[in-house]
Coordinates of C-alpha atoms in Angstrom, one line a residue:
X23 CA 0.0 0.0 0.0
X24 CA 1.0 3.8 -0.3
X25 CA -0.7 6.0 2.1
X26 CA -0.6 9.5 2.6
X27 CA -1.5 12.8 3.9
X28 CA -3.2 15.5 1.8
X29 CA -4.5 18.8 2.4
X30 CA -3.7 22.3 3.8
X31 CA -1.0 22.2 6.6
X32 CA -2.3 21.7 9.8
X33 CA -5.4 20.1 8.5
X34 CA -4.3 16.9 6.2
X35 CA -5.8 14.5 6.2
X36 CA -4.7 10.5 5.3
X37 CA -5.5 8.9 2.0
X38 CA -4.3 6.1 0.2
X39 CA -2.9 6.2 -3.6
X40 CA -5.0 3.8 -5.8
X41 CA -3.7 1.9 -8.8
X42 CA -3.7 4.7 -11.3
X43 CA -2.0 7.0 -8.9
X44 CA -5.3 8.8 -7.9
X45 CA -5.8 9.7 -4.2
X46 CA -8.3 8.1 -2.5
X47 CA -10.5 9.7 1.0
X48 CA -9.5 7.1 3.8
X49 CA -11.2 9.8 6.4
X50 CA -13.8 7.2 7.0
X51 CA -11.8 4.9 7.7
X52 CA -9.1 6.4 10.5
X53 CA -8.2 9.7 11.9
X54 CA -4.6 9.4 10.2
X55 CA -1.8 7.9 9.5
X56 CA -0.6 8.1 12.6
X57 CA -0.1 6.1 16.2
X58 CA -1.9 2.3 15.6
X59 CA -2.9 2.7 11.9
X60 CA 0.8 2.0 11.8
X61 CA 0.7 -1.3 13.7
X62 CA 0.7 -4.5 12.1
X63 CA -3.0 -5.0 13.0
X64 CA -3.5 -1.4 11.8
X65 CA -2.1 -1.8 8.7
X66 CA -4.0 -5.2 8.2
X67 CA -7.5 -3.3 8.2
X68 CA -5.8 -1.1 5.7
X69 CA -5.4 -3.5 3.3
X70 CA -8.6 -4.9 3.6
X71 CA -10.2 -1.7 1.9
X72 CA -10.4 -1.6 -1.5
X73 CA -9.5 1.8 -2.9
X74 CA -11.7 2.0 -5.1
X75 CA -14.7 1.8 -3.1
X76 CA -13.2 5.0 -1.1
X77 CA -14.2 8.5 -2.6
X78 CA -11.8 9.6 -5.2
X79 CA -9.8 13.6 -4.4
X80 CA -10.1 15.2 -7.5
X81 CA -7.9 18.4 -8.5
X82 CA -4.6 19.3 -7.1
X83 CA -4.3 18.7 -3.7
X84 CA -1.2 19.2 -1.9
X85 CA 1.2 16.5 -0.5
X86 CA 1.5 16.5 3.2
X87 CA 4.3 14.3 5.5
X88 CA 3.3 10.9 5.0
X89 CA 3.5 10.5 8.7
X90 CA 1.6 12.1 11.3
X91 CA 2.2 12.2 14.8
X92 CA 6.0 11.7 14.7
X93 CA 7.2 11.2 18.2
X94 CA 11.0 11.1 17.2
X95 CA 13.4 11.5 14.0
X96 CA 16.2 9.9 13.7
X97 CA 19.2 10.4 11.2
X98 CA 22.0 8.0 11.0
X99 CA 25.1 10.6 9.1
X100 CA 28.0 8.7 7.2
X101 CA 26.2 5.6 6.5
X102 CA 27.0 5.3 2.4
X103 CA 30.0 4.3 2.1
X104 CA 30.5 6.8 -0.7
X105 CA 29.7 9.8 0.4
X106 CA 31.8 9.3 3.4
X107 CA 34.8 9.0 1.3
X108 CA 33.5 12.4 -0.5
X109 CA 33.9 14.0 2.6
X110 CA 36.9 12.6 4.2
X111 CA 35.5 11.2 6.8
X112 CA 36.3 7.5 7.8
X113 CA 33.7 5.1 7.5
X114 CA 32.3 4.9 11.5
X115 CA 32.7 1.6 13.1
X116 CA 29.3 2.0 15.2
X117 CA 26.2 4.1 13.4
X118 CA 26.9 8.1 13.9
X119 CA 22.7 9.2 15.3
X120 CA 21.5 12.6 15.5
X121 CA 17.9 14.1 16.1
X122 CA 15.9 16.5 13.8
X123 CA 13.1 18.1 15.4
X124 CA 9.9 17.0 14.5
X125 CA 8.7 20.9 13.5
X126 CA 11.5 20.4 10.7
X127 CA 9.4 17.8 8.8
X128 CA 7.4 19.8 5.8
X129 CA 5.7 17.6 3.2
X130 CA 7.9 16.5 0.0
X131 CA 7.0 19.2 -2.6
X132 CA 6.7 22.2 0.2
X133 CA 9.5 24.8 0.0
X134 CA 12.7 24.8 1.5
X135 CA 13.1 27.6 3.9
X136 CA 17.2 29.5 4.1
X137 CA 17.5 30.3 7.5
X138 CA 18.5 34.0 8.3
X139 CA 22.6 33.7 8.6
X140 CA 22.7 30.5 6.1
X141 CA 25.8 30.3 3.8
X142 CA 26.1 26.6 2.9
X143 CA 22.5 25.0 2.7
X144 CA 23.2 21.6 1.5
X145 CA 20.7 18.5 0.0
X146 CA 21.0 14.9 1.2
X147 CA 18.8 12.6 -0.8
X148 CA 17.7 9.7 1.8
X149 CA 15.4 6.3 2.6
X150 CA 13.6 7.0 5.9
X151 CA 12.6 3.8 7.8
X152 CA 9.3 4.6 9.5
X153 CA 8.4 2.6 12.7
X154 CA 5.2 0.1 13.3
X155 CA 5.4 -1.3 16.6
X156 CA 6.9 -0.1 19.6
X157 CA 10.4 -2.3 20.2
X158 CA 12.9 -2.1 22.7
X159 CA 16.1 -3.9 22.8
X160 CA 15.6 -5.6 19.6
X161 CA 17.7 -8.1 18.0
X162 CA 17.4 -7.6 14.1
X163 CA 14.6 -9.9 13.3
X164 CA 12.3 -8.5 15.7
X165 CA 13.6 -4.8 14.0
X166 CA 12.4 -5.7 10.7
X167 CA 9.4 -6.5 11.9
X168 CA 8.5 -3.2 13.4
X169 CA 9.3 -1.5 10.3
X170 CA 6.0 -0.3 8.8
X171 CA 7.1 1.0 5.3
X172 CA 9.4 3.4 4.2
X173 CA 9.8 6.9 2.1
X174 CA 11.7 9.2 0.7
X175 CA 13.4 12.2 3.4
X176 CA 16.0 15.1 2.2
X177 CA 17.8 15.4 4.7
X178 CA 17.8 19.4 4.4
X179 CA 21.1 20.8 5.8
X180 CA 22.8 23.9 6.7
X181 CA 26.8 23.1 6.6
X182 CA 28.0 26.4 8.5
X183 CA 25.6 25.7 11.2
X184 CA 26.2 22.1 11.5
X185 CA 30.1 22.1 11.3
X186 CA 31.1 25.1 11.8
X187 CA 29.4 26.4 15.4
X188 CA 30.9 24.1 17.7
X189 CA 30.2 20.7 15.6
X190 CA 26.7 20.5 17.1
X191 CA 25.1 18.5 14.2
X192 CA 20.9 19.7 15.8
X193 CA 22.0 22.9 14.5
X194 CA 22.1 22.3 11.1
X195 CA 19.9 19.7 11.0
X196 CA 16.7 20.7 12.3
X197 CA 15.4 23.6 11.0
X198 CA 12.4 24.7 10.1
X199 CA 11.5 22.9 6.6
X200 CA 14.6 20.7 7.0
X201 CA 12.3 17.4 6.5
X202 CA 10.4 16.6 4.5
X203 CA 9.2 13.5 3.7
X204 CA 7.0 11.4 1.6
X205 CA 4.8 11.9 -1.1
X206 CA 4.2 8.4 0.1
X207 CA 5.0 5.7 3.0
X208 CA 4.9 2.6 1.1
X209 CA 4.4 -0.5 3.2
X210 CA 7.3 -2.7 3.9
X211 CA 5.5 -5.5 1.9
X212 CA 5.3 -3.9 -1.5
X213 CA 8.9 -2.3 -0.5
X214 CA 10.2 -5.6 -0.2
X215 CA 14.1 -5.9 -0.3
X216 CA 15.4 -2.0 0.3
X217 CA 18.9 -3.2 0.2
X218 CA 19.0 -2.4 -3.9
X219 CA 16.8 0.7 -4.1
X220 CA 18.1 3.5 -7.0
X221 CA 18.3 7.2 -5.4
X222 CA 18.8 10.1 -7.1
X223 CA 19.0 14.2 -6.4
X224 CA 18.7 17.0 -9.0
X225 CA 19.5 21.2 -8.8
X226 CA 18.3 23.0 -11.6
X227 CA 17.8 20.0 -13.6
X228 CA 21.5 19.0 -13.2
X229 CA 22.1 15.7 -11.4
X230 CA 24.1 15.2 -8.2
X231 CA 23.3 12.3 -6.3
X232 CA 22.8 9.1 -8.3
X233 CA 23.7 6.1 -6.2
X234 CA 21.7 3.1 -4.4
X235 CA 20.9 2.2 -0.9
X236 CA 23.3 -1.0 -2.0
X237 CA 26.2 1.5 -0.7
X238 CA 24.6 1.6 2.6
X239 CA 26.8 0.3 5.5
X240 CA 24.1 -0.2 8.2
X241 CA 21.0 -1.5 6.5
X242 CA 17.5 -0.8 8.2
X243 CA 16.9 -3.4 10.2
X244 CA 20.3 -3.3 11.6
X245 CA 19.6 0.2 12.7
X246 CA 16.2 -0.1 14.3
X247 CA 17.9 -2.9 16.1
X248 CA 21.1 -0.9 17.1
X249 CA 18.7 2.5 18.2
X250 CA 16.6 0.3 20.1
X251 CA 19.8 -0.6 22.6
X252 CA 19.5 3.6 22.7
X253 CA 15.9 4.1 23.5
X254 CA 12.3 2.7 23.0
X255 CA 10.7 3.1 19.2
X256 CA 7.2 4.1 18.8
X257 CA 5.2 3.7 15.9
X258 CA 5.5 6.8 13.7
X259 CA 8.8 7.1 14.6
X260 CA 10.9 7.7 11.4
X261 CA 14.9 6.9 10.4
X262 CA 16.7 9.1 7.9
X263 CA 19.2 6.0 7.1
X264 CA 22.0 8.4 5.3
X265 CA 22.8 9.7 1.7
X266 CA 24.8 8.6 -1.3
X267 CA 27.4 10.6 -2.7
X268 CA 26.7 13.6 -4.4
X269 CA 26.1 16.7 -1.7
X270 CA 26.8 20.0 -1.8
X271 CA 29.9 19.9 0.5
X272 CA 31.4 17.1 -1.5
X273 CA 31.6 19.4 -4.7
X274 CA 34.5 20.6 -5.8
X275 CA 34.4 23.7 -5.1
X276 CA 31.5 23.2 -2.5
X277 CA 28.3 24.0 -4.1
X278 CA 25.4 25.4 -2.0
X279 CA 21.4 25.9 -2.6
X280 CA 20.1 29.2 -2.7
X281 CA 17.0 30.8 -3.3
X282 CA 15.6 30.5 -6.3
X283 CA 17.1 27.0 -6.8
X284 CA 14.8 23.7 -7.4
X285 CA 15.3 20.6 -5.9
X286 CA 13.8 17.4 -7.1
X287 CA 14.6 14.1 -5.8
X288 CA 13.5 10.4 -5.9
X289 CA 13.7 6.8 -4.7
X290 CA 12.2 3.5 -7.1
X291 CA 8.8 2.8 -6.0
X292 CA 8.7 5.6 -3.3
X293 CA 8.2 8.2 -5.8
X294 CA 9.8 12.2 -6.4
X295 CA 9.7 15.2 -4.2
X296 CA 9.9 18.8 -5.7
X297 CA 11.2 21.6 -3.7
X298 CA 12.2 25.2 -4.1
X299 CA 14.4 26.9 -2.0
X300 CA 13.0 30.1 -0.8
X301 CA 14.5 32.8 1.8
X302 CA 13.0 32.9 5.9
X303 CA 11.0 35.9 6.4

Protein backbone atom coordinates (compact mmCIF):
# COMPACT_ATOMS: atom_id res chain seq x y z
CA UNK A 1 0.00 0.00 0.00
CA UNK A 2 0.96 3.77 -0.33
CA UNK A 3 -0.68 5.99 2.14
CA UNK A 4 -0.60 9.49 2.59
CA UNK A 5 -1.45 12.81 3.92
CA UNK A 6 -3.18 15.45 1.79
CA UNK A 7 -4.55 18.82 2.39
CA UNK A 8 -3.69 22.26 3.82
CA UNK A 9 -0.99 22.15 6.57
CA UNK A 10 -2.31 21.73 9.79
CA UNK A 11 -5.40 20.15 8.52
CA UNK A 12 -4.32 16.94 6.19
CA UNK A 13 -5.82 14.47 6.15
CA UNK A 14 -4.75 10.52 5.27
CA UNK A 15 -5.45 8.85 2.02
CA UNK A 16 -4.30 6.13 0.17
CA UNK A 17 -2.94 6.17 -3.64
CA UNK A 18 -4.97 3.75 -5.78
CA UNK A 19 -3.72 1.91 -8.81
CA UNK A 20 -3.72 4.65 -11.34
CA UNK A 21 -1.98 7.02 -8.90
CA UNK A 22 -5.30 8.82 -7.94
CA UNK A 23 -5.78 9.71 -4.16
CA UNK A 24 -8.31 8.10 -2.51
CA UNK A 25 -10.46 9.65 1.01
CA UNK A 26 -9.51 7.11 3.83
CA UNK A 27 -11.16 9.79 6.40
CA UNK A 28 -13.80 7.23 6.95
CA UNK A 29 -11.83 4.89 7.75
CA UNK A 30 -9.08 6.39 10.53
CA UNK A 31 -8.17 9.75 11.86
CA UNK A 32 -4.59 9.42 10.21
CA UNK A 33 -1.77 7.92 9.45
CA UNK A 34 -0.58 8.06 12.55
CA UNK A 35 -0.14 6.06 16.23
CA UNK A 36 -1.94 2.32 15.64
CA UNK A 37 -2.91 2.74 11.88
CA UNK A 38 0.76 1.95 11.79
CA UNK A 39 0.66 -1.33 13.65
CA UNK A 40 0.70 -4.53 12.06
CA UNK A 41 -2.97 -4.97 12.98
CA UNK A 42 -3.48 -1.41 11.78
CA UNK A 43 -2.07 -1.84 8.68
CA UNK A 44 -4.01 -5.23 8.18
CA UNK A 45 -7.50 -3.34 8.23
CA UNK A 46 -5.81 -1.11 5.66
CA UNK A 47 -5.39 -3.45 3.34
CA UNK A 48 -8.61 -4.92 3.64
CA UNK A 49 -10.19 -1.69 1.89
CA UNK A 50 -10.40 -1.57 -1.55
CA UNK A 51 -9.50 1.84 -2.85
CA UNK A 52 -11.65 1.99 -5.11
CA UNK A 53 -14.72 1.82 -3.08
CA UNK A 54 -13.24 5.03 -1.07
CA UNK A 55 -14.25 8.48 -2.55
CA UNK A 56 -11.80 9.65 -5.16
CA UNK A 57 -9.84 13.58 -4.43
CA UNK A 58 -10.13 15.25 -7.52
CA UNK A 59 -7.88 18.44 -8.52
CA UNK A 60 -4.55 19.30 -7.07
CA UNK A 61 -4.28 18.74 -3.67
CA UNK A 62 -1.24 19.23 -1.93
CA UNK A 63 1.18 16.49 -0.45
CA UNK A 64 1.51 16.49 3.20
CA UNK A 65 4.34 14.32 5.47
CA UNK A 66 3.29 10.92 5.05
CA UNK A 67 3.49 10.51 8.74
CA UNK A 68 1.62 12.08 11.32
CA UNK A 69 2.23 12.23 14.84
CA UNK A 70 5.99 11.74 14.70
CA UNK A 71 7.23 11.20 18.20
CA UNK A 72 11.03 11.10 17.23
CA UNK A 73 13.37 11.51 13.99
CA UNK A 74 16.18 9.94 13.75
CA UNK A 75 19.25 10.44 11.19
CA UNK A 76 21.99 8.01 10.95
CA UNK A 77 25.10 10.60 9.12
CA UNK A 78 28.03 8.73 7.21
CA UNK A 79 26.18 5.59 6.53
CA UNK A 80 26.97 5.35 2.38
CA UNK A 81 30.01 4.27 2.09
CA UNK A 82 30.55 6.79 -0.68
CA UNK A 83 29.66 9.79 0.40
CA UNK A 84 31.83 9.31 3.43
CA UNK A 85 34.85 8.98 1.32
CA UNK A 86 33.49 12.38 -0.46
CA UNK A 87 33.93 14.03 2.58
CA UNK A 88 36.93 12.58 4.19
CA UNK A 89 35.50 11.18 6.82
CA UNK A 90 36.29 7.48 7.80
CA UNK A 91 33.67 5.13 7.54
CA UNK A 92 32.30 4.85 11.47
CA UNK A 93 32.71 1.62 13.14
CA UNK A 94 29.30 2.01 15.23
CA UNK A 95 26.19 4.07 13.42
CA UNK A 96 26.92 8.08 13.90
CA UNK A 97 22.66 9.16 15.28
CA UNK A 98 21.49 12.62 15.50
CA UNK A 99 17.93 14.08 16.08
CA UNK A 100 15.87 16.46 13.83
CA UNK A 101 13.11 18.10 15.39
CA UNK A 102 9.91 16.98 14.55
CA UNK A 103 8.75 20.94 13.49
CA UNK A 104 11.45 20.35 10.66
CA UNK A 105 9.40 17.81 8.85
CA UNK A 106 7.39 19.77 5.78
CA UNK A 107 5.70 17.63 3.20
CA UNK A 108 7.95 16.49 0.04
CA UNK A 109 6.99 19.24 -2.61
CA UNK A 110 6.71 22.24 0.21
CA UNK A 111 9.45 24.77 -0.03
CA UNK A 112 12.69 24.83 1.55
CA UNK A 113 13.13 27.57 3.88
CA UNK A 114 17.15 29.47 4.11
CA UNK A 115 17.47 30.26 7.52
CA UNK A 116 18.53 33.98 8.25
CA UNK A 117 22.58 33.69 8.61
CA UNK A 118 22.73 30.53 6.10
CA UNK A 119 25.84 30.34 3.83
CA UNK A 120 26.05 26.64 2.93
CA UNK A 121 22.48 24.97 2.71
CA UNK A 122 23.24 21.56 1.55
CA UNK A 123 20.71 18.53 -0.04
CA UNK A 124 20.97 14.93 1.21
CA UNK A 125 18.78 12.59 -0.84
CA UNK A 126 17.73 9.69 1.83
CA UNK A 127 15.44 6.30 2.61
CA UNK A 128 13.58 6.96 5.88
CA UNK A 129 12.61 3.77 7.80
CA UNK A 130 9.25 4.62 9.52
CA UNK A 131 8.37 2.63 12.69
CA UNK A 132 5.20 0.15 13.32
CA UNK A 133 5.38 -1.34 16.63
CA UNK A 134 6.92 -0.10 19.62
CA UNK A 135 10.44 -2.28 20.18
CA UNK A 136 12.93 -2.13 22.73
CA UNK A 137 16.10 -3.91 22.83
CA UNK A 138 15.56 -5.62 19.58
CA UNK A 139 17.65 -8.11 17.96
CA UNK A 140 17.44 -7.60 14.08
CA UNK A 141 14.55 -9.91 13.35
CA UNK A 142 12.31 -8.46 15.69
CA UNK A 143 13.58 -4.78 14.05
CA UNK A 144 12.38 -5.73 10.74
CA UNK A 145 9.41 -6.52 11.93
CA UNK A 146 8.45 -3.23 13.35
CA UNK A 147 9.29 -1.54 10.34
CA UNK A 148 5.97 -0.30 8.80
CA UNK A 149 7.12 1.02 5.29
CA UNK A 150 9.45 3.41 4.22
CA UNK A 151 9.78 6.88 2.06
CA UNK A 152 11.71 9.21 0.73
CA UNK A 153 13.38 12.17 3.41
CA UNK A 154 16.04 15.15 2.18
CA UNK A 155 17.79 15.41 4.70
CA UNK A 156 17.78 19.39 4.42
CA UNK A 157 21.10 20.76 5.85
CA UNK A 158 22.85 23.89 6.71
CA UNK A 159 26.75 23.07 6.58
CA UNK A 160 28.03 26.42 8.55
CA UNK A 161 25.57 25.70 11.22
CA UNK A 162 26.19 22.05 11.45
CA UNK A 163 30.08 22.06 11.33
CA UNK A 164 31.11 25.09 11.77
CA UNK A 165 29.38 26.36 15.35
CA UNK A 166 30.87 24.13 17.72
CA UNK A 167 30.17 20.68 15.57
CA UNK A 168 26.72 20.45 17.08
CA UNK A 169 25.06 18.49 14.24
CA UNK A 170 20.90 19.70 15.82
CA UNK A 171 22.00 22.88 14.51
CA UNK A 172 22.14 22.29 11.11
CA UNK A 173 19.92 19.72 11.04
CA UNK A 174 16.73 20.69 12.29
CA UNK A 175 15.38 23.59 11.02
CA UNK A 176 12.37 24.69 10.08
CA UNK A 177 11.49 22.90 6.62
CA UNK A 178 14.63 20.68 6.96
CA UNK A 179 12.33 17.40 6.50
CA UNK A 180 10.36 16.59 4.49
CA UNK A 181 9.17 13.48 3.71
CA UNK A 182 7.03 11.40 1.55
CA UNK A 183 4.78 11.94 -1.10
CA UNK A 184 4.15 8.41 0.11
CA UNK A 185 5.03 5.67 2.99
CA UNK A 186 4.89 2.57 1.13
CA UNK A 187 4.36 -0.50 3.22
CA UNK A 188 7.32 -2.68 3.90
CA UNK A 189 5.47 -5.50 1.89
CA UNK A 190 5.29 -3.87 -1.48
CA UNK A 191 8.94 -2.32 -0.52
CA UNK A 192 10.18 -5.65 -0.16
CA UNK A 193 14.14 -5.90 -0.29
CA UNK A 194 15.36 -1.96 0.32
CA UNK A 195 18.94 -3.21 0.18
CA UNK A 196 19.00 -2.36 -3.90
CA UNK A 197 16.82 0.73 -4.12
CA UNK A 198 18.08 3.48 -7.00
CA UNK A 199 18.31 7.18 -5.40
CA UNK A 200 18.77 10.14 -7.14
CA UNK A 201 19.02 14.17 -6.45
CA UNK A 202 18.68 17.05 -9.00
CA UNK A 203 19.53 21.18 -8.80
CA UNK A 204 18.27 23.03 -11.63
CA UNK A 205 17.82 19.99 -13.61
CA UNK A 206 21.49 19.00 -13.18
CA UNK A 207 22.07 15.69 -11.42
CA UNK A 208 24.06 15.23 -8.23
CA UNK A 209 23.28 12.31 -6.29
CA UNK A 210 22.82 9.05 -8.28
CA UNK A 211 23.65 6.06 -6.23
CA UNK A 212 21.65 3.07 -4.44
CA UNK A 213 20.90 2.15 -0.95
CA UNK A 214 23.26 -1.05 -2.02
CA UNK A 215 26.25 1.54 -0.71
CA UNK A 216 24.60 1.59 2.64
CA UNK A 217 26.84 0.34 5.49
CA UNK A 218 24.14 -0.17 8.19
CA UNK A 219 21.02 -1.51 6.53
CA UNK A 220 17.52 -0.80 8.25
CA UNK A 221 16.90 -3.45 10.24
CA UNK A 222 20.25 -3.31 11.62
CA UNK A 223 19.62 0.18 12.73
CA UNK A 224 16.22 -0.06 14.34
CA UNK A 225 17.88 -2.85 16.06
CA UNK A 226 21.14 -0.91 17.09
CA UNK A 227 18.66 2.46 18.22
CA UNK A 228 16.61 0.25 20.15
CA UNK A 229 19.84 -0.58 22.58
CA UNK A 230 19.47 3.58 22.74
CA UNK A 231 15.91 4.14 23.52
CA UNK A 232 12.28 2.71 23.02
CA UNK A 233 10.73 3.14 19.24
CA UNK A 234 7.22 4.07 18.76
CA UNK A 235 5.23 3.65 15.86
CA UNK A 236 5.52 6.81 13.71
CA UNK A 237 8.78 7.11 14.65
CA UNK A 238 10.86 7.74 11.38
CA UNK A 239 14.93 6.86 10.40
CA UNK A 240 16.68 9.07 7.89
CA UNK A 241 19.19 5.96 7.13
CA UNK A 242 21.97 8.37 5.35
CA UNK A 243 22.81 9.71 1.69
CA UNK A 244 24.81 8.57 -1.30
CA UNK A 245 27.39 10.59 -2.72
CA UNK A 246 26.71 13.60 -4.36
CA UNK A 247 26.12 16.67 -1.68
CA UNK A 248 26.84 19.96 -1.80
CA UNK A 249 29.88 19.90 0.48
CA UNK A 250 31.39 17.13 -1.49
CA UNK A 251 31.61 19.37 -4.72
CA UNK A 252 34.54 20.63 -5.77
CA UNK A 253 34.44 23.72 -5.09
CA UNK A 254 31.51 23.24 -2.45
CA UNK A 255 28.29 24.01 -4.08
CA UNK A 256 25.38 25.40 -1.96
CA UNK A 257 21.43 25.90 -2.60
CA UNK A 258 20.09 29.23 -2.73
CA UNK A 259 17.02 30.83 -3.32
CA UNK A 260 15.62 30.46 -6.30
CA UNK A 261 17.08 27.01 -6.82
CA UNK A 262 14.80 23.74 -7.43
CA UNK A 263 15.26 20.57 -5.94
CA UNK A 264 13.80 17.37 -7.08
CA UNK A 265 14.61 14.06 -5.78
CA UNK A 266 13.48 10.35 -5.94
CA UNK A 267 13.68 6.76 -4.68
CA UNK A 268 12.15 3.51 -7.08
CA UNK A 269 8.79 2.78 -6.04
CA UNK A 270 8.68 5.63 -3.26
CA UNK A 271 8.17 8.21 -5.79
CA UNK A 272 9.76 12.20 -6.36
CA UNK A 273 9.66 15.16 -4.18
CA UNK A 274 9.89 18.76 -5.73
CA UNK A 275 11.19 21.59 -3.69
CA UNK A 276 12.18 25.24 -4.12
CA UNK A 277 14.45 26.88 -1.98
CA UNK A 278 13.03 30.13 -0.79
CA UNK A 279 14.51 32.85 1.82
CA UNK A 280 13.02 32.94 5.86
CA UNK A 281 10.98 35.87 6.40
Amino acid sequence: MKLLRFGPKGAERPGMLDADGAIRDLSAHVADIADDVLTPAGLARLATIDPACLPLVEGGVRYGPCVGHVGKFICIGLNYSDHAEETGASVPSEPVMFMKATSALSGPNDPIIQPRGSTKLDWEVELAVVIGNRVAYADEKEAAAAIAGYCICNDVSERAFQLERQGQWAKGKGCDSFGPIGPWLVTADEVGDASDLAMWLEVNGRRFQDGSTRTMIYKPAFLVSYISQFMSLQPGDIISTGTPAGVGLGQSPPLYLNPGDTVELGIAGLGTQRQAVVAAR
